[in-house]
């Protein structure tokens, strides 16, 4: 009874009636699923410089896509990525270590193939025309290599410095030997120096002077150097004696020529002789050998003297300017020596003498 009902209710006619709509539903579902899958799939195209790998994926990013393919090396760097819709193009390059030595330091740098100059630039080294590189800059590096890099630079600068003045020596017999006298002080000049310093790997190795320009000239000084030889004393006025009866406070040291060692000035003059007249000297002292008459404008009264002939044959000795002679108008530089007797005056007559002014 039940079977009959099923046949009646769900017979071939019934199934024939529902078969077509079901097929359409399944077709629509299939198309929808396909469309959904097409909308969800991402395409990643990986180019390693030689070969292109295509990866389609529902999930995951670029890194997952790269990991899913068998590259020639796991050492690489991504050069660029470009996404258009659901397609992403990835460009990568295989890298290898390059060892860069600068001075005493060596660093490792991972790089793709390139020239030495390109690799150094990518590693952060600014190369210029002065730097030294081994291998040469245009050498193509395609595998692990060693690069020796020497950074050479030049720095210009300037500074000012003094131009030392010199001191000219002028020799004079007016100054005792061994003594000097500054005649004029010198003044240093000034000059500007421009230079270039060479640096090797940041360390200064040499400096070259490019130019020197004088700003102000030096003014040289002048110093007098004495050449006058001071004779040594060989005797004294006490031992030599003389006409004068006056005695100095201490013996006068005399050299081998009989001349005083120490004196202020020497005068070569003509001398005459005089003796007692019954009058005192112009200064009020009683005449005696040693007091002499002078022109007080030339030799002031009271000046202490030592008198002798140039050849040393005649020695008057220690004397004091104490009187005035009548000769001062006609012969203002002459002197008149006092003698104890007229005979002594006559014997002396008129002679040329040396007068050493002591004080």
mmCIF file of C-alpha atoms in Angstrom:
data_model
loop_
_atom_site.group_PDB
_atom_site.id
_atom_site.type_symbol
_atom_site.label_atom_id
_atom_site.label_comp_id
_atom_site.label_asym_id
_atom_site.label_seq_id
_atom_site.Cartn_x
_atom_site.Cartn_y
_atom_site.Cartn_z
ATOM 1 C CA UNK A 1 0.000 0.000 0.000
ATOM 2 C CA UNK A 2 2.839 2.360 1.001
ATOM 3 C CA UNK A 3 4.875 1.546 -2.100
ATOM 4 C CA UNK A 4 1.919 2.376 -4.229
ATOM 5 C CA UNK A 5 1.478 5.698 -2.562
ATOM 6 C CA UNK A 6 5.181 6.542 -3.211
ATOM 7 C CA UNK A 7 4.857 5.561 -6.791
ATOM 8 C CA UNK A 8 1.790 7.666 -7.020
ATOM 9 C CA UNK A 9 3.263 10.653 -5.268
ATOM 10 C CA UNK A 10 6.919 10.357 -6.352
ATOM 11 C CA UNK A 11 6.773 8.522 -9.567
ATOM 12 C CA UNK A 12 8.859 9.047 -12.633
ATOM 13 C CA UNK A 13 6.739 11.943 -13.675
ATOM 14 C CA UNK A 14 7.468 13.694 -10.428
ATOM 15 C CA UNK A 15 11.193 13.181 -10.695
ATOM 16 C CA UNK A 16 11.200 14.238 -14.252
ATOM 17 C CA UNK A 17 9.545 17.419 -13.247
ATOM 18 C CA UNK A 18 12.159 18.336 -10.558
ATOM 19 C CA UNK A 19 15.332 17.088 -12.363
ATOM 20 C CA UNK A 20 15.748 20.124 -14.547
ATOM 21 C CA UNK A 21 15.515 22.768 -11.781
ATOM 22 C CA UNK A 22 17.990 20.858 -9.610
ATOM 23 C CA UNK A 23 20.530 20.659 -12.386
ATOM 24 C CA UNK A 24 20.231 24.391 -12.894
ATOM 25 C CA UNK A 25 20.793 25.014 -9.183
ATOM 26 C CA UNK A 26 23.893 22.894 -9.154
ATOM 27 C CA UNK A 27 25.240 24.657 -12.239
ATOM 28 C CA UNK A 28 24.618 28.045 -10.712
ATOM 29 C CA UNK A 29 26.332 26.964 -7.512
ATOM 30 C CA UNK A 30 29.328 25.684 -9.463
ATOM 31 C CA UNK A 31 29.623 28.900 -11.420
ATOM 32 C CA UNK A 32 29.294 30.921 -8.225
ATOM 33 C CA UNK A 33 31.984 28.868 -6.503
ATOM 34 C CA UNK A 34 34.301 29.248 -9.467
ATOM 35 C CA UNK A 35 33.690 32.972 -9.568
ATOM 36 C CA UNK A 36 34.302 33.214 -5.841
ATOM 37 C CA UNK A 37 37.562 31.327 -6.134
ATOM 38 C CA UNK A 38 38.643 33.506 -9.019
ATOM 39 C CA UNK A 39 37.906 36.603 -6.988
ATOM 40 C CA UNK A 40 39.842 35.279 -3.947
ATOM 41 C CA UNK A 41 43.039 33.995 -5.629
ATOM 42 C CA UNK A 42 46.144 36.241 -5.585
ATOM 43 C CA UNK A 43 48.943 35.818 -8.133
ATOM 44 C CA UNK A 44 52.561 36.502 -7.143
ATOM 45 C CA UNK A 45 55.176 36.518 -9.906
ATOM 46 C CA UNK A 46 58.730 36.300 -8.575
ATOM 47 C CA UNK A 47 61.650 37.282 -10.851
ATOM 48 C CA UNK A 48 65.186 36.500 -9.623
ATOM 49 C CA UNK A 49 66.975 38.045 -12.575
ATOM 50 C CA UNK A 50 67.023 34.856 -14.564
ATOM 51 C CA UNK A 51 63.749 33.007 -14.036
ATOM 52 C CA UNK A 52 60.139 33.904 -13.166
ATOM 53 C CA UNK A 53 58.218 31.881 -10.575
ATOM 54 C CA UNK A 54 54.403 32.176 -10.476
ATOM 55 C CA UNK A 55 52.537 31.465 -7.245
ATOM 56 C CA UNK A 56 48.702 31.542 -6.803
ATOM 57 C CA UNK A 57 47.467 31.721 -3.284
ATOM 58 C CA UNK A 58 44.273 32.425 -1.360
ATOM 59 C CA UNK A 59 46.008 33.633 1.764
ATOM 60 C CA UNK A 60 49.450 34.848 2.778
ATOM 61 C CA UNK A 61 51.703 37.596 1.563
ATOM 62 C CA UNK A 62 54.856 38.011 -0.497
ATOM 63 C CA UNK A 63 57.089 36.298 2.047
ATOM 64 C CA UNK A 64 54.869 33.186 2.036
ATOM 65 C CA UNK A 65 54.846 33.144 -1.747
ATOM 66 C CA UNK A 66 58.656 33.348 -1.890
ATOM 67 C CA UNK A 67 58.990 30.611 0.719
ATOM 68 C CA UNK A 68 56.751 28.345 -1.369
ATOM 69 C CA UNK A 69 59.106 28.230 -4.337
ATOM 70 C CA UNK A 70 62.528 26.696 -4.626
ATOM 71 C CA UNK A 71 64.915 29.583 -5.244
ATOM 72 C CA UNK A 72 68.553 29.076 -6.183
ATOM 73 C CA UNK A 73 69.636 30.540 -2.830
ATOM 74 C CA UNK A 74 68.022 31.550 0.410
ATOM 75 C CA UNK A 75 70.273 34.653 0.529
ATOM 76 C CA UNK A 76 68.472 37.343 -1.402
ATOM 77 C CA UNK A 77 67.065 40.825 -1.113
ATOM 78 C CA UNK A 78 63.852 42.184 -2.586
ATOM 79 C CA UNK A 79 64.592 44.923 -5.078
ATOM 80 C CA UNK A 80 61.023 46.010 -5.824
ATOM 81 C CA UNK A 81 57.356 45.038 -5.622
ATOM 82 C CA UNK A 82 54.509 46.197 -7.845
ATOM 83 C CA UNK A 83 50.831 45.247 -7.333
ATOM 84 C CA UNK A 84 48.211 45.624 -10.049
ATOM 85 C CA UNK A 85 44.817 44.279 -8.864
ATOM 86 C CA UNK A 86 45.405 40.732 -7.612
ATOM 87 C CA UNK A 87 48.763 40.369 -9.381
ATOM 88 C CA UNK A 88 51.967 41.282 -7.560
ATOM 89 C CA UNK A 89 55.329 41.365 -9.353
ATOM 90 C CA UNK A 90 58.355 40.851 -7.106
ATOM 91 C CA UNK A 91 61.901 41.477 -8.274
ATOM 92 C CA UNK A 92 64.709 40.094 -6.118
ATOM 93 C CA UNK A 93 68.425 39.542 -6.349
ATOM 94 C CA UNK A 94 70.647 36.958 -4.747
ATOM 95 C CA UNK A 95 73.170 38.433 -2.262
ATOM 96 C CA UNK A 96 76.546 37.322 -0.993
ATOM 97 C CA UNK A 97 79.008 38.724 1.569
ATOM 98 C CA UNK A 98 81.650 41.237 0.575
ATOM 99 C CA UNK A 99 84.338 42.067 3.150
ATOM 100 C CA UNK A 100 85.363 45.733 3.161
ATOM 101 C CA UNK A 101 88.609 46.650 4.917
ATOM 102 C CA UNK A 102 89.267 50.266 5.932
ATOM 103 C CA UNK A 103 92.544 50.677 7.780
ATOM 104 C CA UNK A 104 92.620 48.063 10.571
ATOM 105 C CA UNK A 105 88.866 47.429 10.490
ATOM 106 C CA UNK A 106 86.968 44.932 8.317
ATOM 107 C CA UNK A 107 83.169 44.787 7.971
ATOM 108 C CA UNK A 108 80.892 42.322 6.192
ATOM 109 C CA UNK A 109 78.322 43.692 3.772
ATOM 110 C CA UNK A 110 75.657 41.609 1.988
ATOM 111 C CA UNK A 111 75.142 42.714 -1.585
ATOM 112 C CA UNK A 112 73.971 41.638 -4.997
ATOM 113 C CA UNK A 113 76.304 41.762 -7.954
ATOM 114 C CA UNK A 114 77.629 45.166 -8.889
ATOM 115 C CA UNK A 115 80.810 47.137 -9.449
ATOM 116 C CA UNK A 116 83.176 47.874 -6.580
ATOM 117 C CA UNK A 117 82.098 51.512 -6.622
ATOM 118 C CA UNK A 118 78.395 50.592 -6.524
ATOM 119 C CA UNK A 119 78.924 48.168 -3.639
ATOM 120 C CA UNK A 120 80.921 50.716 -1.619
ATOM 121 C CA UNK A 121 78.289 53.374 -2.257
ATOM 122 C CA UNK A 122 75.517 51.010 -1.105
ATOM 123 C CA UNK A 123 77.577 50.244 2.002
ATOM 124 C CA UNK A 124 77.684 53.951 2.856
ATOM 125 C CA UNK A 125 81.149 54.937 1.650
ATOM 126 C CA UNK A 126 81.360 58.202 -0.288
ATOM 127 C CA UNK A 127 84.129 57.675 -2.796
ATOM 128 C CA UNK A 128 85.850 60.588 -4.480
ATOM 129 C CA UNK A 129 88.711 60.972 -6.924
ATOM 130 C CA UNK A 130 91.368 60.939 -4.191
ATOM 131 C CA UNK A 131 90.399 57.601 -2.601
ATOM 132 C CA UNK A 132 92.309 54.365 -3.222
ATOM 133 C CA UNK A 133 90.348 51.152 -3.936
ATOM 134 C CA UNK A 134 91.495 47.598 -4.617
ATOM 135 C CA UNK A 135 90.161 45.969 -6.831
ATOM 136 C CA UNK A 136 89.571 48.912 -9.175
ATOM 137 C CA UNK A 137 86.277 50.777 -8.958
ATOM 138 C CA UNK A 138 84.833 49.394 -12.199
ATOM 139 C CA UNK A 139 85.522 45.750 -11.312
ATOM 140 C CA UNK A 140 82.285 43.694 -11.415
ATOM 141 C CA UNK A 141 81.757 41.659 -8.239
ATOM 142 C CA UNK A 142 79.497 38.578 -8.636
ATOM 143 C CA UNK A 143 80.520 36.514 -5.627
ATOM 144 C CA UNK A 144 82.165 36.804 -2.218
ATOM 145 C CA UNK A 145 85.089 39.198 -2.476
ATOM 146 C CA UNK A 146 87.442 41.373 -0.432
ATOM 147 C CA UNK A 147 87.703 45.118 -1.018
ATOM 148 C CA UNK A 148 90.466 47.315 0.419
ATOM 149 C CA UNK A 149 89.303 50.906 0.691
ATOM 150 C CA UNK A 150 91.495 53.846 1.710
ATOM 151 C CA UNK A 151 89.646 57.096 2.316
ATOM 152 C CA UNK A 152 91.906 59.981 1.321
ATOM 153 C CA UNK A 153 90.806 63.579 1.767
ATOM 154 C CA UNK A 154 92.416 66.999 1.801
ATOM 155 C CA UNK A 155 91.541 69.954 4.009
ATOM 156 C CA UNK A 156 92.702 73.504 3.396
ATOM 157 C CA UNK A 157 93.295 76.037 6.148
ATOM 158 C CA UNK A 158 95.280 79.111 7.101
ATOM 159 C CA UNK A 159 96.902 80.747 10.094
ATOM 160 C CA UNK A 160 98.987 83.813 10.885
ATOM 161 C CA UNK A 161 102.422 83.738 12.444
ATOM 162 C CA UNK A 162 105.105 86.194 13.439
ATOM 163 C CA UNK A 163 108.064 87.025 11.223
ATOM 164 C CA UNK A 164 110.892 87.245 13.766
ATOM 165 C CA UNK A 165 112.961 90.373 13.538
ATOM 166 C CA UNK A 166 116.735 90.098 13.551
ATOM 167 C CA UNK A 167 119.170 92.151 15.581
ATOM 168 C CA UNK A 168 122.060 93.683 13.691
ATOM 169 C CA UNK A 169 125.333 93.903 15.604
ATOM 170 C CA UNK A 170 127.377 97.072 15.224
ATOM 171 C CA UNK A 171 130.898 96.811 16.594
ATOM 172 C CA UNK A 172 132.427 99.840 18.267
ATOM 173 C CA UNK A 173 135.668 100.554 20.105
ATOM 174 C CA UNK A 174 133.832 103.214 22.115
ATOM 175 C CA UNK A 175 132.321 100.480 24.247
ATOM 176 C CA UNK A 176 134.311 98.061 26.342
ATOM 177 C CA UNK A 177 134.675 94.551 24.991
ATOM 178 C CA UNK A 178 132.082 92.180 26.350
ATOM 179 C CA UNK A 179 129.471 94.898 26.806
ATOM 180 C CA UNK A 180 126.481 95.591 24.559
ATOM 181 C CA UNK A 181 124.171 98.538 24.150
ATOM 182 C CA UNK A 182 120.746 98.438 22.477
ATOM 183 C CA UNK A 183 120.572 101.136 19.840
ATOM 184 C CA UNK A 184 117.069 100.287 18.543
ATOM 185 C CA UNK A 185 114.522 97.616 19.336
ATOM 186 C CA UNK A 186 113.270 95.413 16.536
ATOM 187 C CA UNK A 187 109.612 94.682 15.762
ATOM 188 C CA UNK A 188 108.301 91.316 14.549
ATOM 189 C CA UNK A 189 106.338 91.222 11.307
ATOM 190 C CA UNK A 190 103.240 89.171 10.476
ATOM 191 C CA UNK A 191 102.576 86.684 7.697
ATOM 192 C CA UNK A 192 99.610 84.588 6.565
ATOM 193 C CA UNK A 193 100.222 80.906 5.845
ATOM 194 C CA UNK A 194 97.836 78.810 3.725
ATOM 195 C CA UNK A 195 98.214 75.038 3.950
ATOM 196 C CA UNK A 196 96.679 71.710 2.899
ATOM 197 C CA UNK A 197 96.443 68.737 5.273
ATOM 198 C CA UNK A 198 96.157 65.185 3.947
ATOM 199 C CA UNK A 199 93.921 62.762 5.867
ATOM 200 C CA UNK A 200 94.133 58.985 5.435
ATOM 201 C CA UNK A 201 91.099 57.198 6.887
ATOM 202 C CA UNK A 202 90.353 60.271 8.975
ATOM 203 C CA UNK A 203 93.883 60.641 10.389
ATOM 204 C CA UNK A 204 96.094 63.615 9.420
ATOM 205 C CA UNK A 205 99.295 62.305 7.880
ATOM 206 C CA UNK A 206 101.007 65.339 6.372
ATOM 207 C CA UNK A 207 100.617 69.073 5.937
ATOM 208 C CA UNK A 208 101.922 71.057 2.987
ATOM 209 C CA UNK A 209 102.340 74.831 2.955
ATOM 210 C CA UNK A 210 100.701 76.228 -0.171
ATOM 211 C CA UNK A 211 101.596 79.911 0.143
ATOM 212 C CA UNK A 212 103.029 82.472 2.546
ATOM 213 C CA UNK A 213 101.910 86.102 2.277
ATOM 214 C CA UNK A 214 103.537 88.918 4.206
ATOM 215 C CA UNK A 215 101.055 91.106 6.071
ATOM 216 C CA UNK A 216 103.557 93.415 7.779
ATOM 217 C CA UNK A 217 107.325 93.429 7.409
ATOM 218 C CA UNK A 218 109.664 92.903 10.334
ATOM 219 C CA UNK A 219 111.774 95.850 11.471
ATOM 220 C CA UNK A 220 115.228 94.774 12.521
ATOM 221 C CA UNK A 221 116.887 96.061 15.673
ATOM 222 C CA UNK A 222 120.450 97.232 16.199
ATOM 223 C CA UNK A 223 122.824 96.527 19.076
ATOM 224 C CA UNK A 224 126.248 97.986 19.690
ATOM 225 C CA UNK A 225 128.905 95.457 20.638
ATOM 226 C CA UNK A 226 131.948 96.787 22.405
ATOM 227 C CA UNK A 227 135.431 95.991 21.116
ATOM 228 C CA UNK A 228 137.399 98.350 23.302
ATOM 229 C CA UNK A 229 139.964 96.374 25.216
ATOM 230 C CA UNK A 230 140.345 97.500 28.775
ATOM 231 C CA UNK A 231 144.001 97.310 29.724
ATOM 232 C CA UNK A 232 144.915 95.574 32.913
ATOM 233 C CA UNK A 233 146.562 97.490 35.690
ATOM 234 C CA UNK A 234 150.286 96.857 36.088
ATOM 235 C CA UNK A 235 151.096 99.603 38.560
ATOM 236 C CA UNK A 236 149.635 102.592 40.451
ATOM 237 C CA UNK A 237 150.204 106.307 40.670
ATOM 238 C CA UNK A 238 151.802 105.794 44.086
ATOM 239 C CA UNK A 239 154.581 103.725 42.545
ATOM 240 C CA UNK A 240 155.072 105.869 39.449
ATOM 241 C CA UNK A 241 155.158 109.208 41.241
ATOM 242 C CA UNK A 242 155.355 112.460 39.248
ATOM 243 C CA UNK A 243 155.621 116.232 39.650
ATOM 244 C CA UNK A 244 152.403 116.588 41.640
ATOM 245 C CA UNK A 245 152.576 116.559 45.404
ATOM 246 C CA UNK A 246 148.826 115.928 45.709
ATOM 247 C CA UNK A 247 147.759 112.451 46.804
ATOM 248 C CA UNK A 248 144.473 110.868 45.595
ATOM 249 C CA UNK A 249 142.158 109.210 48.106
ATOM 250 C CA UNK A 250 143.280 105.856 46.682
ATOM 251 C CA UNK A 251 146.110 105.025 44.281
ATOM 252 C CA UNK A 252 145.196 105.352 40.589
ATOM 253 C CA UNK A 253 145.589 102.060 38.697
ATOM 254 C CA UNK A 254 147.792 102.458 35.599
ATOM 255 C CA UNK A 255 148.248 100.210 32.575
ATOM 256 C CA UNK A 256 151.484 99.275 30.842
ATOM 257 C CA UNK A 257 151.535 102.656 29.048
ATOM 258 C CA UNK A 258 151.164 104.534 32.320
ATOM 259 C CA UNK A 259 147.575 105.583 31.540
ATOM 260 C CA UNK A 260 144.746 105.282 34.074
ATOM 261 C CA UNK A 261 142.609 102.153 33.752
ATOM 262 C CA UNK A 262 139.410 104.002 34.667
ATOM 263 C CA UNK A 263 138.585 107.505 33.470
ATOM 264 C CA UNK A 264 135.674 109.449 32.012
ATOM 265 C CA UNK A 265 137.417 111.277 29.202
ATOM 266 C CA UNK A 266 140.860 111.918 27.769
ATOM 267 C CA UNK A 267 141.971 115.258 26.245
ATOM 268 C CA UNK A 268 145.085 115.883 24.167
ATOM 269 C CA UNK A 269 146.074 119.486 24.863
ATOM 270 C CA UNK A 270 149.078 121.789 24.985
ATOM 271 C CA UNK A 271 150.474 122.614 28.420
ATOM 272 C CA UNK A 272 152.708 125.428 29.715
ATOM 273 C CA UNK A 273 154.280 125.881 33.148
ATOM 274 C CA UNK A 274 154.048 128.485 35.933
ATOM 275 C CA UNK A 275 155.288 128.803 39.510
ATOM 276 C CA UNK A 276 154.694 130.910 42.641
ATOM 277 C CA UNK A 277 153.409 134.438 42.081
ATOM 278 C CA UNK A 278 152.579 135.313 45.675
ATOM 279 C CA UNK A 279 148.873 134.941 45.022
ATOM 280 C CA UNK A 280 146.481 132.153 45.863
ATOM 281 C CA UNK A 281 144.714 130.150 43.200
ATOM 282 C CA UNK A 282 141.391 131.343 41.808
ATOM 283 C CA UNK A 283 139.650 128.796 44.014
ATOM 284 C CA UNK A 284 141.374 130.156 47.168
ATOM 285 C CA UNK A 285 143.833 127.310 47.723
ATOM 286 C CA UNK A 286 147.565 127.914 48.095
ATOM 287 C CA UNK A 287 149.447 126.967 44.919
ATOM 288 C CA UNK A 288 151.459 123.733 44.972
ATOM 289 C CA UNK A 289 152.474 121.147 42.377
ATOM 290 C CA UNK A 290 149.261 119.343 41.416
ATOM 291 C CA UNK A 291 147.020 122.413 41.248
ATOM 292 C CA UNK A 292 146.738 123.530 37.642
ATOM 293 C CA UNK A 293 145.210 126.481 35.816
ATOM 294 C CA UNK A 294 142.412 125.713 33.353
ATOM 295 C CA UNK A 295 139.623 127.286 31.379
ATOM 296 C CA UNK A 296 136.775 126.502 33.812
ATOM 297 C CA UNK A 297 134.343 126.448 30.906
ATOM 298 C CA UNK A 298 136.265 123.511 29.477
ATOM 299 C CA UNK A 299 137.416 121.839 32.696
ATOM 300 C CA UNK A 300 135.369 122.906 35.744
ATOM 301 C CA UNK A 301 137.127 123.810 38.985
ATOM 302 C CA UNK A 302 137.581 120.863 41.292
ATOM 303 C CA UNK A 303 137.851 118.316 38.473
ATOM 304 C CA UNK A 304 140.273 115.545 39.400
ATOM 305 C CA UNK A 305 142.787 114.707 36.686
ATOM 306 C CA UNK A 306 145.785 112.601 35.785
ATOM 307 C CA UNK A 307 148.350 114.203 33.457
ATOM 308 C CA UNK A 308 151.200 112.694 31.439
ATOM 309 C CA UNK A 309 152.765 112.912 28.006
ATOM 310 C CA UNK A 310 151.462 110.597 25.311
ATOM 311 C CA UNK A 311 154.763 108.675 25.175
ATOM 312 C CA UNK A 312 154.901 108.345 28.960
ATOM 313 C CA UNK A 313 158.297 110.086 29.342
ATOM 314 C CA UNK A 314 156.803 112.943 31.343
ATOM 315 C CA UNK A 315 154.453 112.316 34.270
ATOM 316 C CA UNK A 316 152.833 115.221 36.075
ATOM 317 C CA UNK A 317 150.593 112.817 37.988
ATOM 318 C CA UNK A 318 147.440 113.390 40.012
ATOM 319 C CA UNK A 319 146.103 116.969 39.647
ATOM 320 C CA UNK A 320 143.095 119.147 40.495
ATOM 321 C CA UNK A 321 141.718 122.058 38.428
ATOM 322 C CA UNK A 322 142.073 124.987 40.896
ATOM 323 C CA UNK A 323 143.284 128.093 39.039
ATOM 324 C CA UNK A 324 142.640 130.164 35.912
ATOM 325 C CA UNK A 325 145.344 131.085 33.454
ATOM 326 C CA UNK A 326 145.698 134.140 31.261
ATOM 327 C CA UNK A 327 145.711 131.929 28.181
ATOM 328 C CA UNK A 328 142.015 131.121 28.139
ATOM 329 C CA UNK A 329 141.181 133.768 25.520
ATOM 330 C CA UNK A 330 143.871 132.901 23.012
ATOM 331 C CA UNK A 331 144.149 129.191 23.775
ATOM 332 C CA UNK A 332 140.954 128.178 25.617
ATOM 333 C CA UNK A 333 141.775 124.456 25.731
ATOM 334 C CA UNK A 334 145.339 124.846 27.054
ATOM 335 C CA UNK A 335 146.342 124.198 30.665
ATOM 336 C CA UNK A 336 149.066 125.662 32.865
ATOM 337 C CA UNK A 337 150.865 123.249 35.145
ATOM 338 C CA UNK A 338 152.256 124.483 38.492
ATOM 339 C CA UNK A 339 155.912 123.666 39.230
ATOM 340 C CA UNK A 340 157.807 124.344 42.448
ATOM 341 C CA UNK A 341 160.674 126.266 40.779
ATOM 342 C CA UNK A 342 161.346 128.458 37.787
ATOM 343 C CA UNK A 343 164.052 126.022 36.743
ATOM 344 C CA UNK A 344 161.496 123.255 36.550
ATOM 345 C CA UNK A 345 159.222 125.529 34.547
ATOM 346 C CA UNK A 346 162.015 126.336 32.121
ATOM 347 C CA UNK A 347 162.915 122.690 31.792
ATOM 348 C CA UNK A 348 159.300 121.763 30.996
ATOM 349 C CA UNK A 349 158.718 124.677 28.616
ATOM 350 C CA UNK A 350 155.707 123.885 26.412
ATOM 351 C CA UNK A 351 154.598 120.329 25.730
ATOM 352 C CA UNK A 352 151.673 118.305 24.472
ATOM 353 C CA UNK A 353 150.099 116.262 27.236
ATOM 354 C CA UNK A 354 147.211 113.881 27.840
ATOM 355 C CA UNK A 355 144.718 114.891 30.502
ATOM 356 C CA UNK A 356 142.631 112.017 31.859
ATOM 357 C CA UNK A 357 139.505 113.332 33.545
ATOM 358 C CA UNK A 358 138.925 111.022 36.491
ATOM 359 C CA UNK A 359 135.810 112.564 38.061
#
